[in-house]
mmCIF file of C-alpha atoms in Angstrom:
data_model
loop_
_atom_site.group_PDB
_atom_site.id
_atom_site.type_symbol
_atom_site.label_atom_id
_atom_site.label_comp_id
_atom_site.label_asym_id
_atom_site.label_seq_id
_atom_site.Cartn_x
_atom_site.Cartn_y
_atom_site.Cartn_z
ATOM 1 C CA MET A 1 4.168 -44.415 -0.061
ATOM 2 C CA CYS A 2 3.016 -44.454 -3.931
ATOM 3 C CA LEU A 3 1.275 -40.818 -3.296
ATOM 4 C CA LYS A 4 4.757 -39.929 -1.940
ATOM 5 C CA PHE A 5 6.766 -41.261 -5.157
ATOM 6 C CA LEU A 6 3.861 -39.690 -7.250
ATOM 7 C CA ASP A 7 4.273 -36.159 -5.680
ATOM 8 C CA SER A 8 7.888 -36.061 -5.808
ATOM 9 C CA ARG A 9 7.538 -37.260 -9.315
ATOM 10 C CA ASN A 10 10.359 -39.957 -8.772
ATOM 11 C CA TRP A 11 9.034 -42.327 -11.341
ATOM 12 C CA PHE A 12 12.041 -44.656 -11.756
ATOM 13 C CA PHE A 13 11.199 -45.969 -7.950
ATOM 14 C CA PHE A 14 7.391 -45.936 -8.671
ATOM 15 C CA PHE A 15 8.062 -48.133 -11.714
ATOM 16 C CA PHE A 16 10.403 -50.257 -9.865
ATOM 17 C CA TYR A 17 7.754 -50.573 -7.313
ATOM 18 C CA ARG A 18 5.114 -51.307 -9.244
ATOM 19 C CA SER A 19 7.297 -54.170 -11.384
ATOM 20 C CA VAL A 20 7.981 -55.884 -7.744
ATOM 21 C CA LEU A 21 4.260 -55.711 -6.996
ATOM 22 C CA ARG A 22 3.275 -57.194 -10.253
ATOM 23 C CA ILE A 23 5.953 -60.180 -9.765
ATOM 24 C CA SER A 24 5.113 -60.714 -6.353
ATOM 25 C CA SER A 25 1.658 -60.801 -7.232
ATOM 26 C CA PHE A 26 1.977 -63.312 -10.138
ATOM 27 C CA MET A 27 4.114 -65.506 -7.590
ATOM 28 C CA SER A 28 1.913 -65.720 -5.171
ATOM 29 C CA LEU A 29 -1.097 -66.647 -7.783
ATOM 30 C CA ARG A 30 1.654 -69.654 -9.228
ATOM 31 C CA SER A 31 2.207 -71.066 -5.588
ATOM 32 C CA LYS A 32 -1.686 -71.024 -5.207
ATOM 33 C CA ILE A 33 -1.890 -72.743 -8.904
ATOM 34 C CA LYS A 34 0.200 -75.514 -7.810
ATOM 35 C CA MET A 35 -1.744 -76.010 -4.400
ATOM 36 C CA ASN A 36 -4.959 -75.510 -5.616
ATOM 37 C CA GLY A 37 -4.680 -76.692 -9.436
ATOM 38 C CA HIS A 38 -6.045 -73.190 -11.060
ATOM 39 C CA PRO A 39 -6.443 -73.092 -14.590
ATOM 40 C CA VAL A 40 -4.134 -70.174 -16.556
ATOM 41 C CA ALA A 41 -7.495 -68.095 -17.146
ATOM 42 C CA VAL A 42 -8.209 -67.883 -13.506
ATOM 43 C CA ILE A 43 -4.602 -66.740 -12.887
ATOM 44 C CA CYS A 44 -5.034 -63.950 -15.548
ATOM 45 C CA LYS A 45 -8.305 -62.779 -14.069
ATOM 46 C CA LYS A 46 -6.950 -62.511 -10.839
ATOM 47 C CA TYR A 47 -4.210 -60.806 -11.604
ATOM 48 C CA SER A 48 -5.907 -58.181 -13.845
ATOM 49 C CA HIS A 49 -8.424 -57.497 -10.771
ATOM 50 C CA MET A 50 -5.413 -57.087 -8.318
ATOM 51 C CA LYS A 51 -3.831 -54.211 -10.797
ATOM 52 C CA LYS A 52 -7.255 -52.390 -11.274
ATOM 53 C CA THR A 53 -8.195 -52.228 -7.790
ATOM 54 C CA PHE A 54 -4.294 -51.207 -6.852
ATOM 55 C CA PHE A 55 -4.328 -48.555 -9.554
ATOM 56 C CA ASN A 56 -7.921 -47.503 -8.693
ATOM 57 C CA MET A 57 -7.051 -46.920 -4.945
ATOM 58 C CA MET A 58 -4.226 -44.740 -5.965
ATOM 59 C CA ASP A 59 -6.171 -42.686 -8.075
ATOM 60 C CA SER A 60 -8.377 -42.020 -5.332
ATOM 61 C CA GLU A 61 -5.860 -41.128 -3.044
ATOM 62 C CA ALA A 62 -4.290 -38.913 -5.195
ATOM 63 C CA HIS A 63 -7.431 -37.156 -6.055
ATOM 64 C CA GLU A 64 -8.350 -36.497 -2.655
ATOM 65 C CA LYS A 65 -4.986 -35.274 -2.254
ATOM 66 C CA ARG A 66 -5.093 -32.890 -5.462
ATOM 67 C CA GLY A 67 -8.259 -31.494 -4.384
ATOM 68 C CA ASN A 68 -7.306 -29.388 -1.608
ATOM 69 C CA ILE A 69 -4.492 -27.760 -4.133
ATOM 70 C CA LEU A 70 -5.811 -24.408 -5.635
ATOM 71 C CA SER A 71 -5.637 -24.001 -9.366
ATOM 72 C CA PRO A 72 -3.973 -21.047 -10.429
ATOM 73 C CA SER A 73 -7.016 -19.100 -10.746
ATOM 74 C CA GLN A 74 -8.679 -20.058 -7.628
ATOM 75 C CA GLN A 75 -5.225 -19.024 -6.092
ATOM 76 C CA ASP A 76 -5.595 -16.097 -7.357
ATOM 77 C CA ILE A 77 -9.286 -15.157 -5.488
ATOM 78 C CA SER A 78 -8.197 -16.898 -2.762
ATOM 79 C CA PRO A 79 -8.649 -15.252 0.896
ATOM 80 C CA HIS A 80 -4.905 -15.228 1.781
ATOM 81 C CA ALA A 81 -4.103 -13.238 -1.710
ATOM 82 C CA VAL A 82 -6.948 -10.824 -1.078
ATOM 83 C CA ASN A 83 -6.033 -10.195 2.690
ATOM 84 C CA GLU A 84 -2.609 -9.337 1.438
ATOM 85 C CA PHE A 85 -3.648 -6.675 -0.427
ATOM 86 C CA LYS A 86 -6.228 -5.728 0.863
ATOM 87 C CA HIS A 87 -4.809 -2.795 3.389
ATOM 88 C CA TYR A 88 -3.177 -1.472 -0.006
ATOM 89 C CA PHE A 89 -6.451 -1.260 -2.016
ATOM 90 C CA CYS A 90 -8.626 0.031 1.166
ATOM 91 C CA GLY A 91 -5.984 2.978 1.603
ATOM 92 C CA CYS A 92 -6.127 3.936 -2.209
ATOM 93 C CA CYS A 93 -10.201 4.019 -2.134
ATOM 94 C CA ALA A 94 -9.475 6.654 0.898
ATOM 95 C CA ALA A 95 -7.361 8.682 -0.608
ATOM 96 C CA PHE A 96 -9.319 9.215 -3.979
ATOM 97 C CA ASN A 97 -12.462 9.711 -1.726
ATOM 98 C CA ASN A 98 -10.421 12.557 0.258
ATOM 99 C CA VAL A 99 -8.978 14.378 -2.423
ATOM 100 C CA ALA A 100 -11.792 14.662 -4.340
ATOM 101 C CA ILE A 101 -13.479 16.269 -1.693
ATOM 102 C CA THR A 102 -10.528 18.562 0.003
ATOM 103 C CA TYR A 103 -8.778 19.693 -3.102
ATOM 104 C CA PRO A 104 -10.132 23.142 -3.278
ATOM 105 C CA ILE A 105 -9.258 23.679 0.267
ATOM 106 C CA GLN A 106 -5.913 22.243 -0.191
ATOM 107 C CA LYS A 107 -4.939 24.644 -3.082
ATOM 108 C CA ILE A 108 -6.164 27.623 -0.924
ATOM 109 C CA LEU A 109 -3.692 26.471 1.556
ATOM 110 C CA PHE A 110 -0.820 25.809 -0.893
ATOM 111 C CA ARG A 111 -1.233 29.513 -1.394
ATOM 112 C CA GLN A 112 -1.066 30.789 1.877
ATOM 113 C CA GLN A 113 2.146 28.388 2.349
ATOM 114 C CA LEU A 114 4.130 29.399 -0.497
ATOM 115 C CA TYR A 115 3.501 33.622 -0.495
ATOM 116 C CA GLY A 116 2.073 34.088 2.561
ATOM 117 C CA LEU A 117 -1.461 35.213 2.182
ATOM 118 C CA LYS A 118 -4.022 35.410 4.411
ATOM 119 C CA THR A 119 -7.191 33.206 3.698
ATOM 120 C CA ARG A 120 -9.197 35.931 1.807
ATOM 121 C CA GLY A 121 -6.134 36.708 -0.355
ATOM 122 C CA ALA A 122 -5.468 33.178 -1.404
ATOM 123 C CA LEU A 123 -9.520 33.151 -2.358
ATOM 124 C CA ILE A 124 -9.384 36.403 -4.192
ATOM 125 C CA GLN A 125 -6.204 34.603 -6.158
ATOM 126 C CA LEU A 126 -8.325 31.191 -6.820
ATOM 127 C CA GLN A 127 -11.558 33.467 -7.610
ATOM 128 C CA LYS A 128 -9.628 35.338 -10.487
ATOM 129 C CA GLU A 129 -8.589 32.174 -11.832
ATOM 130 C CA GLY A 130 -11.752 31.082 -12.253
ATOM 131 C CA LEU A 131 -13.592 27.757 -11.654
ATOM 132 C CA ARG A 132 -12.138 25.945 -14.761
ATOM 133 C CA ASN A 133 -8.514 26.119 -12.967
ATOM 134 C CA LEU A 134 -9.926 25.064 -9.747
ATOM 135 C CA TYR A 135 -9.055 21.824 -10.306
ATOM 136 C CA ARG A 136 -6.045 22.439 -12.221
ATOM 137 C CA GLY A 137 -3.847 20.265 -11.285
ATOM 138 C CA ILE A 138 -5.876 17.568 -9.561
ATOM 139 C CA LEU A 139 -4.068 14.795 -10.983
ATOM 140 C CA PRO A 140 -0.456 14.480 -9.227
ATOM 141 C CA PRO A 141 -2.156 14.734 -6.103
ATOM 142 C CA LEU A 142 -4.728 12.175 -7.050
ATOM 143 C CA MET A 143 -1.638 9.837 -8.493
ATOM 144 C CA GLN A 144 0.365 10.885 -5.368
ATOM 145 C CA LYS A 145 -1.955 10.504 -2.878
ATOM 146 C CA THR A 146 -3.709 7.252 -3.861
ATOM 147 C CA ALA A 147 -0.732 5.778 -4.034
ATOM 148 C CA THR A 148 1.367 6.914 -0.902
ATOM 149 C CA LEU A 149 -2.011 6.220 1.237
ATOM 150 C CA ALA A 150 -1.959 2.388 -0.453
ATOM 151 C CA LEU A 151 1.534 2.392 0.270
ATOM 152 C CA MET A 152 1.180 3.875 3.800
ATOM 153 C CA PHE A 153 -1.042 1.192 4.937
ATOM 154 C CA GLY A 154 -0.126 -1.867 3.282
ATOM 155 C CA LEU A 155 3.528 -1.477 3.847
ATOM 156 C CA TYR A 156 3.272 -0.517 7.158
ATOM 157 C CA GLU A 157 1.262 -3.872 7.840
ATOM 158 C CA ASP A 158 3.786 -5.807 5.953
ATOM 159 C CA PHE A 159 6.668 -4.526 7.725
ATOM 160 C CA SER A 160 4.890 -5.029 10.851
ATOM 161 C CA SER A 161 4.239 -8.862 9.881
ATOM 162 C CA ILE A 162 8.034 -9.495 8.849
ATOM 163 C CA LEU A 163 9.309 -7.311 12.181
ATOM 164 C CA HIS A 164 7.217 -8.795 14.343
ATOM 165 C CA ARG A 165 8.139 -12.496 12.988
ATOM 166 C CA HIS A 166 11.882 -11.954 13.023
ATOM 167 C CA ILE A 167 12.855 -9.385 15.688
ATOM 168 C CA SER A 168 11.822 -10.263 19.125
ATOM 169 C CA SER A 169 11.111 -6.597 20.396
ATOM 170 C CA PRO A 170 8.537 -4.668 22.407
ATOM 171 C CA GLY A 171 5.302 -4.049 19.579
ATOM 172 C CA ILE A 172 5.747 -0.124 20.019
ATOM 173 C CA VAL A 173 9.505 -0.513 18.665
ATOM 174 C CA THR A 174 8.285 -3.356 15.711
ATOM 175 C CA ARG A 175 5.008 -0.944 14.700
ATOM 176 C CA SER A 176 7.260 2.651 15.191
ATOM 177 C CA THR A 177 10.254 0.925 12.913
ATOM 178 C CA ALA A 178 7.630 -0.364 10.504
ATOM 179 C CA ALA A 179 5.760 3.067 10.344
ATOM 180 C CA VAL A 180 9.109 4.799 9.465
ATOM 181 C CA LEU A 181 10.002 2.255 6.974
ATOM 182 C CA ALA A 182 6.716 3.006 5.097
ATOM 183 C CA GLY A 183 7.102 6.574 5.090
ATOM 184 C CA ALA A 184 10.552 6.419 3.698
ATOM 185 C CA THR A 185 9.154 4.146 1.000
ATOM 186 C CA GLU A 186 6.479 6.532 0.386
ATOM 187 C CA ALA A 187 9.254 8.843 -0.598
ATOM 188 C CA LEU A 188 9.783 7.609 -3.592
ATOM 189 C CA LEU A 189 6.836 8.901 -4.695
ATOM 190 C CA THR A 190 8.479 12.537 -4.227
ATOM 191 C CA PRO A 191 8.122 13.594 -8.048
ATOM 192 C CA LEU A 192 4.443 13.555 -7.840
ATOM 193 C CA GLU A 193 4.450 15.970 -4.965
ATOM 194 C CA ARG A 194 6.951 17.902 -7.064
ATOM 195 C CA VAL A 195 5.011 18.250 -9.865
ATOM 196 C CA GLN A 196 1.599 19.317 -8.023
ATOM 197 C CA THR A 197 3.595 21.773 -6.329
ATOM 198 C CA LEU A 198 4.473 23.704 -9.780
ATOM 199 C CA LEU A 199 1.114 22.974 -11.270
ATOM 200 C CA GLN A 200 -0.515 24.923 -8.056
ATOM 201 C CA ASP A 201 1.974 27.807 -7.950
ATOM 202 C CA ASN A 202 0.653 30.631 -10.186
ATOM 203 C CA LYS A 203 4.019 31.686 -11.351
ATOM 204 C CA HIS A 204 4.510 28.571 -13.461
ATOM 205 C CA GLN A 205 0.742 28.530 -14.790
ATOM 206 C CA ASP A 206 1.799 29.662 -18.133
ATOM 207 C CA LYS A 207 4.866 27.288 -18.280
ATOM 208 C CA PHE A 208 2.830 24.376 -17.857
ATOM 209 C CA THR A 209 -0.321 23.144 -19.510
ATOM 210 C CA ASN A 210 -0.564 19.585 -17.718
ATOM 211 C CA THR A 211 0.731 17.048 -15.559
ATOM 212 C CA TYR A 212 2.657 15.335 -18.896
ATOM 213 C CA HIS A 213 4.256 18.805 -19.538
ATOM 214 C CA ALA A 214 5.614 19.828 -16.206
ATOM 215 C CA PHE A 215 7.385 16.051 -15.878
ATOM 216 C CA LYS A 216 8.482 16.527 -19.205
ATOM 217 C CA ALA A 217 9.946 19.828 -18.699
ATOM 218 C CA LEU A 218 11.724 18.603 -15.837
ATOM 219 C CA ARG A 219 13.492 16.121 -17.395
ATOM 220 C CA SER A 220 16.159 18.122 -18.955
ATOM 221 C CA TYR A 221 17.504 19.387 -15.656
ATOM 222 C CA GLY A 222 18.365 15.549 -14.803
ATOM 223 C CA ILE A 223 16.924 12.874 -12.073
ATOM 224 C CA GLY A 224 17.975 14.929 -9.334
ATOM 225 C CA GLU A 225 15.336 17.914 -10.155
ATOM 226 C CA TYR A 226 12.434 15.569 -9.895
ATOM 227 C CA TYR A 227 13.567 14.862 -6.067
ATOM 228 C CA ARG A 228 13.796 18.486 -4.837
ATOM 229 C CA GLY A 229 12.951 18.696 -1.370
ATOM 230 C CA LEU A 230 13.403 15.034 -0.293
ATOM 231 C CA ILE A 231 14.879 15.571 2.970
ATOM 232 C CA PRO A 232 11.899 17.101 4.676
ATOM 233 C CA ILE A 233 9.531 15.083 2.870
ATOM 234 C CA LEU A 234 11.677 11.750 4.764
ATOM 235 C CA PHE A 235 11.475 13.465 7.899
ATOM 236 C CA ARG A 236 7.980 14.179 7.647
ATOM 237 C CA ASN A 237 6.803 11.123 6.351
ATOM 238 C CA GLY A 238 8.815 8.718 8.773
ATOM 239 C CA LEU A 239 7.848 10.664 12.245
ATOM 240 C CA SER A 240 4.126 11.499 11.040
ATOM 241 C CA ASN A 241 3.484 7.723 10.240
ATOM 242 C CA ALA A 242 5.014 6.622 13.516
ATOM 243 C CA LEU A 243 2.539 8.758 15.227
ATOM 244 C CA PHE A 244 -0.266 8.151 13.564
ATOM 245 C CA PHE A 245 -0.016 4.384 13.759
ATOM 246 C CA GLY A 246 0.859 4.734 17.467
ATOM 247 C CA LEU A 247 -1.740 6.973 18.757
ATOM 248 C CA ARG A 248 -4.811 5.965 16.366
ATOM 249 C CA GLY A 249 -5.773 3.125 18.571
ATOM 250 C CA PRO A 250 -5.199 4.412 21.995
ATOM 251 C CA ILE A 251 -7.369 7.815 20.929
ATOM 252 C CA LYS A 252 -10.263 5.498 19.362
ATOM 253 C CA GLU A 253 -10.170 3.674 22.796
ATOM 254 C CA HIS A 254 -10.748 6.649 24.714
ATOM 255 C CA LEU A 255 -13.730 7.849 22.680
ATOM 256 C CA PRO A 256 -17.343 6.199 23.541
ATOM 257 C CA GLU A 257 -18.103 2.547 23.235
ATOM 258 C CA ALA A 258 -19.374 2.171 19.632
ATOM 259 C CA ASN A 259 -22.415 -0.679 19.466
ATOM 260 C CA SER A 260 -23.423 0.316 15.694
ATOM 261 C CA TRP A 261 -21.655 0.194 12.261
ATOM 262 C CA SER A 262 -22.538 3.941 12.100
ATOM 263 C CA ALA A 263 -20.967 4.758 15.621
ATOM 264 C CA HIS A 264 -17.966 2.784 14.256
ATOM 265 C CA LEU A 265 -17.452 5.420 11.246
ATOM 266 C CA ILE A 266 -17.863 7.915 13.690
ATOM 267 C CA ASN A 267 -15.533 6.687 15.962
ATOM 268 C CA ASP A 268 -13.007 6.635 13.378
ATOM 269 C CA PHE A 269 -13.813 9.696 11.770
ATOM 270 C CA ILE A 270 -12.987 11.675 15.123
ATOM 271 C CA SER A 271 -9.986 9.742 15.966
ATOM 272 C CA GLY A 272 -8.316 9.923 12.332
ATOM 273 C CA GLY A 273 -9.337 13.463 12.333
ATOM 274 C CA LEU A 274 -8.222 14.960 15.607
ATOM 275 C CA LEU A 275 -4.816 12.854 14.730
ATOM 276 C CA GLY A 276 -4.442 14.156 11.292
ATOM 277 C CA ALA A 277 -5.213 17.724 12.313
ATOM 278 C CA MET A 278 -2.451 17.472 15.107
ATOM 279 C CA LEU A 279 0.022 16.262 13.118
ATOM 280 C CA GLY A 280 -0.638 18.387 10.106
ATOM 281 C CA PHE A 281 -0.221 21.506 12.724
ATOM 282 C CA LEU A 282 3.088 20.075 14.019
ATOM 283 C CA PHE A 283 4.598 19.709 10.865
ATOM 284 C CA PHE A 284 3.463 22.543 9.008
ATOM 285 C CA PRO A 285 6.463 24.575 9.192
ATOM 286 C CA VAL A 286 8.395 21.405 7.597
ATOM 287 C CA ASN A 287 5.830 21.479 4.861
ATOM 288 C CA VAL A 288 6.377 25.657 4.084
ATOM 289 C CA VAL A 289 9.751 24.788 3.688
ATOM 290 C CA LYS A 290 8.960 21.859 1.664
ATOM 291 C CA THR A 291 6.849 23.772 -0.641
ATOM 292 C CA ARG A 292 9.611 26.554 -1.130
ATOM 293 C CA MET A 293 12.255 24.016 -2.227
ATOM 294 C CA GLN A 294 9.932 22.513 -4.701
ATOM 295 C CA SER A 295 8.567 25.699 -6.135
ATOM 296 C CA GLN A 296 12.374 26.254 -7.587
ATOM 297 C CA ILE A 297 13.153 24.543 -11.094
ATOM 298 C CA GLY A 298 16.947 24.740 -11.661
ATOM 299 C CA GLY A 299 20.093 26.129 -10.058
ATOM 300 C CA GLU A 300 21.325 25.322 -6.398
ATOM 301 C CA PHE A 301 19.754 22.789 -4.180
ATOM 302 C CA GLN A 302 19.596 24.501 -1.104
ATOM 303 C CA SER A 303 20.019 22.680 2.191
ATOM 304 C CA PHE A 304 16.516 22.590 4.753
ATOM 305 C CA PRO A 305 18.392 25.180 7.094
ATOM 306 C CA LYS A 306 19.186 27.665 4.625
ATOM 307 C CA VAL A 307 15.707 27.482 2.985
ATOM 308 C CA PHE A 308 14.045 28.068 6.822
ATOM 309 C CA GLY A 309 16.802 30.738 7.251
ATOM 310 C CA LYS A 310 15.009 32.559 4.161
ATOM 311 C CA ILE A 311 11.662 32.121 4.756
ATOM 312 C CA TRP A 312 12.290 33.298 8.571
ATOM 313 C CA LEU A 313 13.773 36.668 7.592
ATOM 314 C CA GLU A 314 11.179 37.036 4.951
ATOM 315 C CA ARG A 315 8.448 36.686 7.458
ATOM 316 C CA ASN A 316 10.343 39.181 9.940
ATOM 317 C CA GLY A 317 11.084 36.568 12.141
ATOM 318 C CA LYS A 318 7.855 36.183 13.967
ATOM 319 C CA LEU A 319 6.392 32.447 14.430
ATOM 320 C CA THR A 320 2.639 33.337 13.705
ATOM 321 C CA HIS A 321 3.570 34.639 10.029
ATOM 322 C CA LEU A 322 5.660 31.042 9.908
ATOM 323 C CA PHE A 323 2.582 29.509 10.776
ATOM 324 C CA ARG A 324 0.421 31.614 8.358
ATOM 325 C CA GLY A 325 -2.477 29.053 6.768
ATOM 326 C CA ALA A 326 -1.927 26.862 9.856
ATOM 327 C CA HIS A 327 -5.663 27.162 11.016
ATOM 328 C CA LEU A 328 -6.644 26.478 8.163
ATOM 329 C CA ASN A 329 -4.496 23.339 7.152
ATOM 330 C CA TYR A 330 -6.023 22.282 10.814
ATOM 331 C CA HIS A 331 -9.424 22.118 9.552
ATOM 332 C CA ARG A 332 -8.353 20.484 6.100
ATOM 333 C CA SER A 333 -6.576 18.072 8.450
ATOM 334 C CA LEU A 334 -9.099 17.376 10.627
ATOM 335 C CA LEU A 335 -11.352 16.752 7.458
ATOM 336 C CA SER A 336 -8.999 14.936 5.195
ATOM 337 C CA TRP A 337 -7.643 12.681 8.293
ATOM 338 C CA GLY A 338 -11.075 12.093 9.264
ATOM 339 C CA ILE A 339 -12.310 10.630 6.218
ATOM 340 C CA ILE A 340 -9.516 8.258 4.989
ATOM 341 C CA ASN A 341 -9.489 7.189 8.471
ATOM 342 C CA ALA A 342 -13.305 6.435 8.297
ATOM 343 C CA THR A 343 -12.967 5.376 5.043
ATOM 344 C CA TYR A 344 -10.302 3.067 5.348
ATOM 345 C CA GLU A 345 -11.653 1.107 8.130
ATOM 346 C CA PHE A 346 -15.119 1.190 6.823
ATOM 347 C CA LEU A 347 -13.864 -0.973 3.859
ATOM 348 C CA LEU A 348 -11.605 -2.782 5.608
ATOM 349 C CA LYS A 349 -14.630 -4.334 7.201
ATOM 350 C CA LEU A 350 -16.005 -5.164 3.788
ATOM 351 C CA VAL A 351 -13.278 -6.501 1.899
#
């Protein structure tokens, strides 16, 4: 009871209780004096001993209870706190690893999407620009990919947990909804993808010296200019996330059983790579339209169907021309998502 009062910090009742205890103890001792004839010194000694024993017992019990409560610094590094953020951390590291390796391939692919060039033509463009400009514009995708993949994996787990606790629906519905919500949240980082597009386009090579300069230049056009191309990004992120998280597990289950960490790493690379390549090919036309929309600065905000119609006419109404660069995107996605999935799963086991 004393601990209950202490924990609730109800000091008034605590002191009232202590006073009653003192009075009852004193009255009990006084009755013993009358019965046994003890001197006053014995009364004081017994009373002091009882008080000391009572408060020692109370302090001991309180200490035991406080021992289970972590200090603020301990709470910061507790397993619960680590588990809350490990999906964000692993996603961020996986993205960094991927961008550092695959950025030159992504740049060739970008030129093909924007200008409809063949692989050789895109390579010649980059060769003329020189090795110095090969990694030009890497900061926006590095920032964008690390942030979006951290959100993709972290928010998917968080949304799944929340929906599972509050909504009684089939697991596939819960997971798909969580994936779409995570993808929609990723779209908040559209400005990074927007600036990346401008820096990779050689038409704007003389206009912007770096990422900061590009961000600053867009500010005069208003906040909407940062989010040009938002609709195709929302569509791509939501649907591709749902497919990725829904199919990743089943694909891995159909691979040969892994009995070592290296075998698990290979299986994670294969399952992530195959799924990423498939989704990259499926959403390739969406990315073509998104790239065209984001390469424009100022002017009318054209709708997705209107931009798609223009590109279709420019490429002579041929589906093969619309998918120009898709083969390179397939191999790039195979490598990228293999690296991302394998790195993510590997780090998840270490954290």
